[in-house]
mmCIF file of C-alpha atoms in Angstrom:
data_model
loop_
_atom_site.group_PDB
_atom_site.id
_atom_site.type_symbol
_atom_site.label_atom_id
_atom_site.label_comp_id
_atom_site.label_asym_id
_atom_site.label_seq_id
_atom_site.Cartn_x
_atom_site.Cartn_y
_atom_site.Cartn_z
ATOM 1 C CA MET A 97 36.214 -15.130 -8.468
ATOM 2 C CA LEU A 98 37.557 -12.632 -5.876
ATOM 3 C CA ARG A 99 40.920 -12.440 -7.719
ATOM 4 C CA SER A 100 39.072 -11.647 -10.967
ATOM 5 C CA SER A 101 36.932 -8.939 -9.280
ATOM 6 C CA GLY A 102 40.011 -7.495 -7.739
ATOM 7 C CA ALA A 103 41.800 -7.364 -11.076
ATOM 8 C CA ILE A 104 38.780 -5.598 -12.603
ATOM 9 C CA LEU A 105 38.642 -3.043 -9.760
ATOM 10 C CA ILE A 106 42.379 -2.264 -10.026
ATOM 11 C CA ALA A 107 42.065 -1.960 -13.841
ATOM 12 C CA ARG A 108 39.243 0.482 -13.440
ATOM 13 C CA GLY A 109 41.114 2.448 -10.832
ATOM 14 C CA ILE A 110 44.157 2.726 -13.095
ATOM 15 C CA LEU A 111 41.984 3.785 -16.086
ATOM 16 C CA ALA A 112 40.052 6.375 -14.082
ATOM 17 C CA VAL A 113 43.277 7.977 -12.630
ATOM 18 C CA SER A 114 45.231 7.897 -15.850
ATOM 19 C CA SER A 115 42.375 9.223 -17.909
ATOM 20 C CA PHE A 116 41.808 12.049 -15.466
ATOM 21 C CA LEU A 117 45.436 13.078 -15.340
ATOM 22 C CA ILE A 118 46.055 12.983 -19.068
ATOM 23 C CA ASN A 119 42.721 14.611 -19.899
ATOM 24 C CA ALA A 120 43.534 17.407 -17.375
ATOM 25 C CA LEU A 121 46.914 17.788 -19.151
ATOM 26 C CA VAL A 122 45.258 18.013 -22.542
ATOM 27 C CA THR A 123 42.831 20.609 -21.256
ATOM 28 C CA ARG A 124 45.632 22.698 -19.906
ATOM 29 C CA LEU A 125 47.631 22.604 -23.127
ATOM 30 C CA MET A 126 44.723 23.452 -25.267
ATOM 31 C CA ILE A 127 43.750 26.395 -23.160
ATOM 32 C CA GLU A 128 47.293 27.716 -23.170
ATOM 33 C CA HIS A 129 47.717 27.081 -26.899
ATOM 34 C CA TYR A 130 44.288 28.227 -28.293
ATOM 35 C CA GLY A 131 42.673 30.384 -25.545
ATOM 36 C CA VAL A 132 39.521 30.141 -23.472
ATOM 37 C CA ASN A 133 36.922 30.803 -26.165
ATOM 38 C CA GLN A 134 38.492 28.383 -28.539
ATOM 39 C CA PHE A 135 38.683 25.702 -25.879
ATOM 40 C CA ALA A 136 35.086 26.244 -25.084
ATOM 41 C CA ALA A 137 34.313 25.135 -28.696
ATOM 42 C CA ILE A 138 36.848 22.242 -28.461
ATOM 43 C CA SER A 139 35.139 20.971 -25.240
ATOM 44 C CA LEU A 140 31.797 20.918 -26.999
ATOM 45 C CA LEU A 141 33.185 19.073 -30.064
ATOM 46 C CA LEU A 142 34.895 16.591 -27.731
ATOM 47 C CA SER A 143 31.548 15.716 -26.218
ATOM 48 C CA LEU A 144 29.812 14.994 -29.589
ATOM 49 C CA PRO A 145 30.623 11.234 -29.396
ATOM 50 C CA SER A 146 28.973 10.907 -25.974
ATOM 51 C CA LEU A 147 25.927 12.782 -27.204
ATOM 52 C CA ILE A 148 25.029 9.866 -29.564
ATOM 53 C CA PRO A 149 25.852 6.631 -27.593
ATOM 54 C CA PHE A 150 22.573 5.395 -28.927
ATOM 55 C CA GLY A 151 24.017 5.370 -32.508
ATOM 56 C CA ASP A 152 24.026 1.582 -32.415
ATOM 57 C CA LEU A 153 20.248 1.434 -31.640
ATOM 58 C CA GLY A 154 21.066 -0.632 -28.517
ATOM 59 C CA MET A 155 22.646 -3.408 -30.418
ATOM 60 C CA GLY A 156 25.386 -3.569 -27.883
ATOM 61 C CA THR A 157 23.178 -5.262 -25.343
ATOM 62 C CA SER A 158 22.019 -7.856 -27.913
ATOM 63 C CA ALA A 159 25.655 -8.440 -28.960
ATOM 64 C CA VAL A 160 26.756 -9.153 -25.402
ATOM 65 C CA ASN A 161 24.176 -11.739 -24.930
ATOM 66 C CA ALA A 162 24.827 -13.431 -28.196
ATOM 67 C CA ALA A 163 28.646 -13.339 -27.678
ATOM 68 C CA ALA A 164 28.092 -15.020 -24.235
ATOM 69 C CA ASP A 165 25.970 -17.752 -25.946
ATOM 70 C CA LEU A 166 28.645 -18.364 -28.584
ATOM 71 C CA GLN A 167 31.260 -18.617 -25.806
ATOM 72 C CA ARG A 168 29.184 -21.410 -24.207
ATOM 73 C CA ASP A 169 28.381 -23.122 -27.544
ATOM 74 C CA PRO A 170 30.506 -21.928 -30.479
ATOM 75 C CA ASN A 171 28.305 -23.932 -32.856
ATOM 76 C CA SER A 172 25.061 -22.110 -31.891
ATOM 77 C CA LYS A 173 23.439 -21.071 -35.100
ATOM 78 C CA THR A 174 20.968 -18.874 -33.310
ATOM 79 C CA ALA A 175 23.577 -16.858 -31.444
ATOM 80 C CA ALA A 176 25.607 -16.400 -34.694
ATOM 81 C CA GLN A 177 22.606 -15.083 -36.503
ATOM 82 C CA GLN A 178 21.846 -12.649 -33.683
ATOM 83 C CA ILE A 179 25.325 -11.198 -33.491
ATOM 84 C CA ALA A 180 25.448 -11.076 -37.322
ATOM 85 C CA SER A 181 22.203 -9.227 -37.340
ATOM 86 C CA ALA A 182 23.454 -6.762 -34.784
ATOM 87 C CA GLN A 183 26.595 -6.223 -36.797
ATOM 88 C CA ILE A 184 24.550 -5.446 -39.954
ATOM 89 C CA VAL A 185 22.475 -2.883 -37.917
ATOM 90 C CA VAL A 186 25.476 -1.059 -36.702
ATOM 91 C CA LEU A 187 27.030 -0.972 -40.171
ATOM 92 C CA VAL A 188 23.893 0.591 -41.556
ATOM 93 C CA MET A 189 23.775 3.128 -38.625
ATOM 94 C CA GLY A 190 27.388 3.934 -39.278
ATOM 95 C CA CYS A 191 26.558 4.718 -42.898
ATOM 96 C CA ILE A 192 23.593 6.884 -41.776
ATOM 97 C CA ILE A 193 25.777 8.841 -39.274
ATOM 98 C CA ALA A 194 28.542 9.453 -41.938
ATOM 99 C CA GLY A 195 25.878 10.603 -44.408
ATOM 100 C CA THR A 196 24.390 12.956 -41.813
ATOM 101 C CA ALA A 197 27.875 14.372 -41.105
ATOM 102 C CA ALA A 198 28.355 15.189 -44.813
ATOM 103 C CA VAL A 199 24.832 16.789 -45.161
ATOM 104 C CA LEU A 200 25.427 18.891 -42.051
ATOM 105 C CA TYR A 201 28.676 20.221 -43.432
ATOM 106 C CA ALA A 202 27.493 20.713 -46.907
ATOM 107 C CA SER A 203 24.322 22.617 -45.781
ATOM 108 C CA ASP A 204 26.294 24.738 -43.207
ATOM 109 C CA ALA A 205 23.870 23.710 -40.575
ATOM 110 C CA TRP A 206 26.332 23.448 -37.660
ATOM 111 C CA GLN A 207 25.880 27.129 -36.786
ATOM 112 C CA GLN A 208 22.215 26.491 -35.976
ATOM 113 C CA LEU A 209 23.032 23.277 -34.030
ATOM 114 C CA LEU A 210 25.970 24.581 -32.083
ATOM 115 C CA GLY A 211 25.345 28.306 -31.737
ATOM 116 C CA SER A 212 26.981 31.272 -33.404
ATOM 117 C CA GLY A 213 29.676 31.732 -30.795
ATOM 118 C CA VAL A 214 31.046 28.173 -31.080
ATOM 119 C CA SER A 215 30.619 28.105 -34.880
ATOM 120 C CA ALA A 216 32.681 31.195 -35.192
ATOM 121 C CA VAL A 217 35.820 29.394 -33.922
ATOM 122 C CA ALA A 218 38.064 28.316 -36.738
ATOM 123 C CA GLY A 219 37.508 24.761 -38.048
ATOM 124 C CA VAL A 220 34.457 23.950 -35.968
ATOM 125 C CA ALA A 221 32.230 22.882 -38.856
ATOM 126 C CA ALA A 222 34.880 20.754 -40.433
ATOM 127 C CA GLY A 223 35.851 19.265 -37.023
ATOM 128 C CA ALA A 224 32.338 18.474 -36.047
ATOM 129 C CA SER A 225 31.721 16.617 -39.377
ATOM 130 C CA LEU A 226 34.929 14.783 -39.095
ATOM 131 C CA ILE A 227 34.100 13.723 -35.533
ATOM 132 C CA LEU A 228 30.728 12.409 -36.648
ATOM 133 C CA THR A 229 32.452 10.503 -39.475
ATOM 134 C CA ILE A 230 34.800 8.913 -37.108
ATOM 135 C CA VAL A 231 31.942 8.179 -34.697
ATOM 136 C CA SER A 232 30.289 6.328 -37.548
ATOM 137 C CA VAL A 233 33.285 4.062 -37.926
ATOM 138 C CA ASN A 234 33.378 3.589 -34.137
ATOM 139 C CA VAL A 235 29.725 2.546 -34.209
ATOM 140 C CA ALA A 236 30.378 -0.037 -36.914
ATOM 141 C CA LEU A 237 33.257 -1.430 -34.882
ATOM 142 C CA SER A 238 31.391 -1.476 -31.570
ATOM 143 C CA ILE A 239 30.451 -5.080 -31.719
ATOM 144 C CA GLY A 240 34.039 -6.074 -30.926
ATOM 145 C CA THR A 241 33.932 -4.356 -27.552
ATOM 146 C CA ARG A 242 30.603 -5.907 -26.717
ATOM 147 C CA ALA A 243 31.871 -9.393 -27.607
ATOM 148 C CA LEU A 244 34.682 -9.023 -25.135
ATOM 149 C CA GLN A 245 32.067 -8.099 -22.454
ATOM 150 C CA GLY A 246 29.961 -11.114 -23.342
ATOM 151 C CA TRP A 247 32.956 -13.364 -22.905
ATOM 152 C CA GLN A 248 33.627 -11.800 -19.497
ATOM 153 C CA ARG A 249 36.967 -10.353 -20.749
ATOM 154 C CA ILE A 250 36.253 -7.197 -18.640
ATOM 155 C CA THR A 251 39.892 -6.805 -17.561
ATOM 156 C CA THR A 252 41.170 -7.200 -21.099
ATOM 157 C CA SER A 253 38.674 -4.527 -22.277
ATOM 158 C CA LEU A 254 39.706 -2.109 -19.601
ATOM 159 C CA LEU A 255 43.362 -2.628 -20.195
ATOM 160 C CA ILE A 256 42.860 -1.951 -23.952
ATOM 161 C CA SER A 257 40.967 1.366 -22.868
ATOM 162 C CA LEU A 258 44.174 2.429 -21.106
ATOM 163 C CA VAL A 259 45.613 3.450 -24.477
ATOM 164 C CA THR A 260 42.849 5.880 -25.257
ATOM 165 C CA ALA A 261 43.987 8.788 -23.135
ATOM 166 C CA PRO A 262 47.681 8.571 -24.212
ATOM 167 C CA LEU A 263 46.496 8.445 -27.789
ATOM 168 C CA THR A 264 44.323 11.442 -27.321
ATOM 169 C CA LEU A 265 47.362 13.398 -25.842
ATOM 170 C CA THR A 266 49.457 12.315 -28.833
ATOM 171 C CA PHE A 267 46.917 13.348 -31.415
ATOM 172 C CA ALA A 268 46.269 16.634 -29.592
ATOM 173 C CA LEU A 269 49.913 17.609 -29.458
ATOM 174 C CA SER A 270 50.283 16.718 -33.121
ATOM 175 C CA PHE A 271 47.346 18.903 -34.158
ATOM 176 C CA MET A 272 48.304 21.815 -31.911
ATOM 177 C CA TYR A 273 51.909 22.038 -32.922
ATOM 178 C CA SER A 274 51.226 21.409 -36.608
ATOM 179 C CA GLY A 275 49.194 24.606 -36.698
ATOM 180 C CA ALA A 276 45.755 22.982 -36.947
ATOM 181 C CA PRO A 277 42.725 25.174 -36.077
ATOM 182 C CA PRO A 278 40.908 24.443 -32.790
ATOM 183 C CA GLY A 279 37.973 22.631 -34.437
ATOM 184 C CA ILE A 280 40.293 20.114 -36.117
ATOM 185 C CA ALA A 281 42.296 19.565 -32.851
ATOM 186 C CA ALA A 282 39.033 18.431 -31.186
ATOM 187 C CA VAL A 283 39.066 15.305 -33.414
ATOM 188 C CA SER A 284 41.835 13.864 -31.158
ATOM 189 C CA ALA A 285 39.599 12.026 -28.720
ATOM 190 C CA SER A 286 37.493 10.442 -31.566
ATOM 191 C CA LEU A 287 40.524 9.220 -33.277
ATOM 192 C CA ALA A 288 41.750 7.652 -30.059
ATOM 193 C CA LEU A 289 38.519 5.954 -29.457
ATOM 194 C CA VAL A 290 38.259 4.397 -32.926
ATOM 195 C CA ILE A 291 41.735 2.985 -32.527
ATOM 196 C CA THR A 292 40.806 1.514 -29.159
ATOM 197 C CA SER A 293 37.782 -0.236 -30.834
ATOM 198 C CA ALA A 294 40.005 -1.610 -33.612
ATOM 199 C CA ILE A 295 42.349 -3.075 -30.891
ATOM 200 C CA CYS A 296 39.291 -4.672 -29.282
ATOM 201 C CA TRP A 297 38.481 -6.353 -32.552
ATOM 202 C CA ILE A 298 42.005 -7.679 -32.745
ATOM 203 C CA ALA A 299 41.491 -9.181 -29.231
ATOM 204 C CA VAL A 300 38.175 -10.730 -30.522
ATOM 205 C CA LEU A 301 39.905 -12.274 -33.524
ATOM 206 C CA ALA A 302 42.534 -13.783 -31.284
ATOM 207 C CA ASN A 303 39.803 -16.078 -29.761
ATOM 208 C CA LYS A 304 40.135 -19.034 -32.172
ATOM 209 C CA ARG A 305 37.719 -21.147 -30.170
ATOM 210 C CA VAL A 306 34.773 -18.924 -30.986
ATOM 211 C CA ALA A 307 36.126 -17.611 -34.397
ATOM 212 C CA LEU A 308 33.523 -14.857 -34.197
ATOM 213 C CA LEU A 309 34.181 -13.333 -37.674
ATOM 214 C CA SER A 310 33.947 -16.557 -39.532
ATOM 215 C CA ARG A 311 30.681 -17.551 -37.725
ATOM 216 C CA MET A 312 29.200 -14.095 -38.494
ATOM 217 C CA ARG A 313 30.082 -14.409 -42.123
ATOM 218 C CA ALA A 314 28.603 -17.881 -42.271
ATOM 219 C CA ALA A 315 25.340 -16.891 -40.526
ATOM 220 C CA THR A 316 22.289 -15.805 -42.476
ATOM 221 C CA PRO A 317 20.364 -13.243 -40.385
ATOM 222 C CA THR A 318 16.625 -13.976 -40.286
ATOM 223 C CA ARG A 319 13.604 -11.893 -39.385
ATOM 224 C CA LYS A 320 13.319 -13.713 -36.076
ATOM 225 C CA ALA A 321 17.044 -12.750 -35.324
ATOM 226 C CA TYR A 322 16.460 -9.139 -36.139
ATOM 227 C CA LYS A 323 13.326 -9.074 -34.038
ATOM 228 C CA TYR A 324 15.230 -10.540 -31.106
ATOM 229 C CA VAL A 325 18.150 -8.068 -31.244
ATOM 230 C CA PHE A 326 15.778 -5.110 -31.429
ATOM 231 C CA SER A 327 13.609 -6.411 -28.514
ATOM 232 C CA ILE A 328 16.663 -6.779 -26.386
ATOM 233 C CA GLY A 329 18.399 -3.677 -27.583
ATOM 234 C CA ILE A 330 15.456 -1.273 -26.846
ATOM 235 C CA SER A 331 16.174 -1.104 -23.129
ATOM 236 C CA GLY A 332 19.806 -0.372 -23.686
ATOM 237 C CA LEU A 333 18.815 2.321 -26.231
ATOM 238 C CA ILE A 334 16.469 4.064 -23.776
ATOM 239 C CA VAL A 335 19.154 4.015 -20.938
ATOM 240 C CA SER A 336 21.935 5.232 -23.143
ATOM 241 C CA ALA A 337 19.714 8.019 -24.792
ATOM 242 C CA SER A 338 18.565 9.194 -21.350
ATOM 243 C CA THR A 339 22.082 9.182 -19.958
ATOM 244 C CA ALA A 340 23.284 11.324 -22.924
ATOM 245 C CA ALA A 341 20.431 13.722 -22.429
ATOM 246 C CA VAL A 342 21.033 14.129 -18.689
ATOM 247 C CA LEU A 343 24.829 14.349 -18.748
ATOM 248 C CA GLN A 344 25.451 16.336 -21.930
ATOM 249 C CA SER A 345 22.456 18.708 -22.402
ATOM 250 C CA ASP A 346 24.073 21.383 -20.300
ATOM 251 C CA ARG A 347 26.884 21.854 -22.903
ATOM 252 C CA ILE A 348 24.348 22.366 -25.670
ATOM 253 C CA ILE A 349 22.401 24.888 -23.724
ATOM 254 C CA LEU A 350 25.490 26.901 -22.836
ATOM 255 C CA SER A 351 26.611 26.731 -26.481
ATOM 256 C CA LEU A 352 23.262 27.930 -27.846
ATOM 257 C CA ARG A 353 23.372 30.765 -25.303
ATOM 258 C CA ASP A 354 26.797 31.694 -26.662
ATOM 259 C CA ASP A 355 28.233 31.605 -23.145
ATOM 260 C CA LEU A 356 31.680 30.500 -24.078
ATOM 261 C CA GLN A 357 33.258 31.387 -20.719
ATOM 262 C CA SER A 358 30.726 29.151 -18.845
ATOM 263 C CA LEU A 359 31.074 26.417 -21.500
ATOM 264 C CA ALA A 360 34.889 26.533 -21.035
ATOM 265 C CA GLU A 361 34.569 26.267 -17.356
ATOM 266 C CA TYR A 362 32.178 23.291 -17.707
ATOM 267 C CA GLY A 363 34.723 21.648 -20.006
ATOM 268 C CA VAL A 364 37.439 22.020 -17.311
ATOM 269 C CA VAL A 365 35.311 20.485 -14.517
ATOM 270 C CA VAL A 366 33.722 17.616 -16.383
ATOM 271 C CA PRO A 367 36.846 15.360 -16.743
ATOM 272 C CA LEU A 368 36.796 14.948 -12.886
ATOM 273 C CA PHE A 369 33.239 13.564 -12.971
ATOM 274 C CA ALA A 370 33.879 11.585 -16.113
ATOM 275 C CA ALA A 371 36.804 9.727 -14.436
ATOM 276 C CA LEU A 372 34.685 8.979 -11.401
ATOM 277 C CA TRP A 373 31.816 7.756 -13.597
ATOM 278 C CA GLY A 374 34.182 5.519 -15.474
ATOM 279 C CA PHE A 375 35.375 3.999 -12.234
ATOM 280 C CA LEU A 376 31.854 3.275 -10.900
ATOM 281 C CA THR A 377 30.260 2.015 -14.144
ATOM 282 C CA PRO A 378 31.115 -1.180 -16.151
#
């Protein structure tokens, strides 16, 4: 038990330090390449995925419980129905988020949502819509990460997360030196996150004992299963929505005030606190 806890602590420490160092490098490169005002817009777009952590309607909490039950009893019909129900909900939410991204882009509504200063930066509307679309895919894939947590594969999940920051750096460099506008370059982090989620699903599929995907396909979700996952998920939904409001609302306020200098400064400082937060939270 102590050895397992130590491995988790070490993995979190490595993840926090590597994420901070690479994110700091990405920040410096983007400021040097695009300029301060453009980086302000990039930093706001980079935060969009963290503004909607409740996109899964709290299904993550339900999925963790159901995955843990399946680990104990792979033949549990009830647990299979519950996690299949959660998967259907996140798939529907992913479609809704993708549809919302398309509507916002087509209606040119990003200027009202992000402020005229940020919206004036090249590629912001397209970048914001692309990020929301990628987030929709990430929401649809989110059950894989939760299944690993339910199986107590915390170290595995953390080690997979180690690829996120290097991928972000790789995508950022590719966008910057291919001449992409600042708004499109902000897509880097979202692309890295969705690849990380896909890798988590590969790790889930490797668990032949549970055979999660096969059991989800065979399960027939019932009204009782949906009622259960929503009753469990509501607490996680409230916590994640509150966390997003507390930690990210400052960016939106600065953006709507068209204070790009302060928004850029905020974007530089936040990675330090994000790294510490990642170390202290599961």
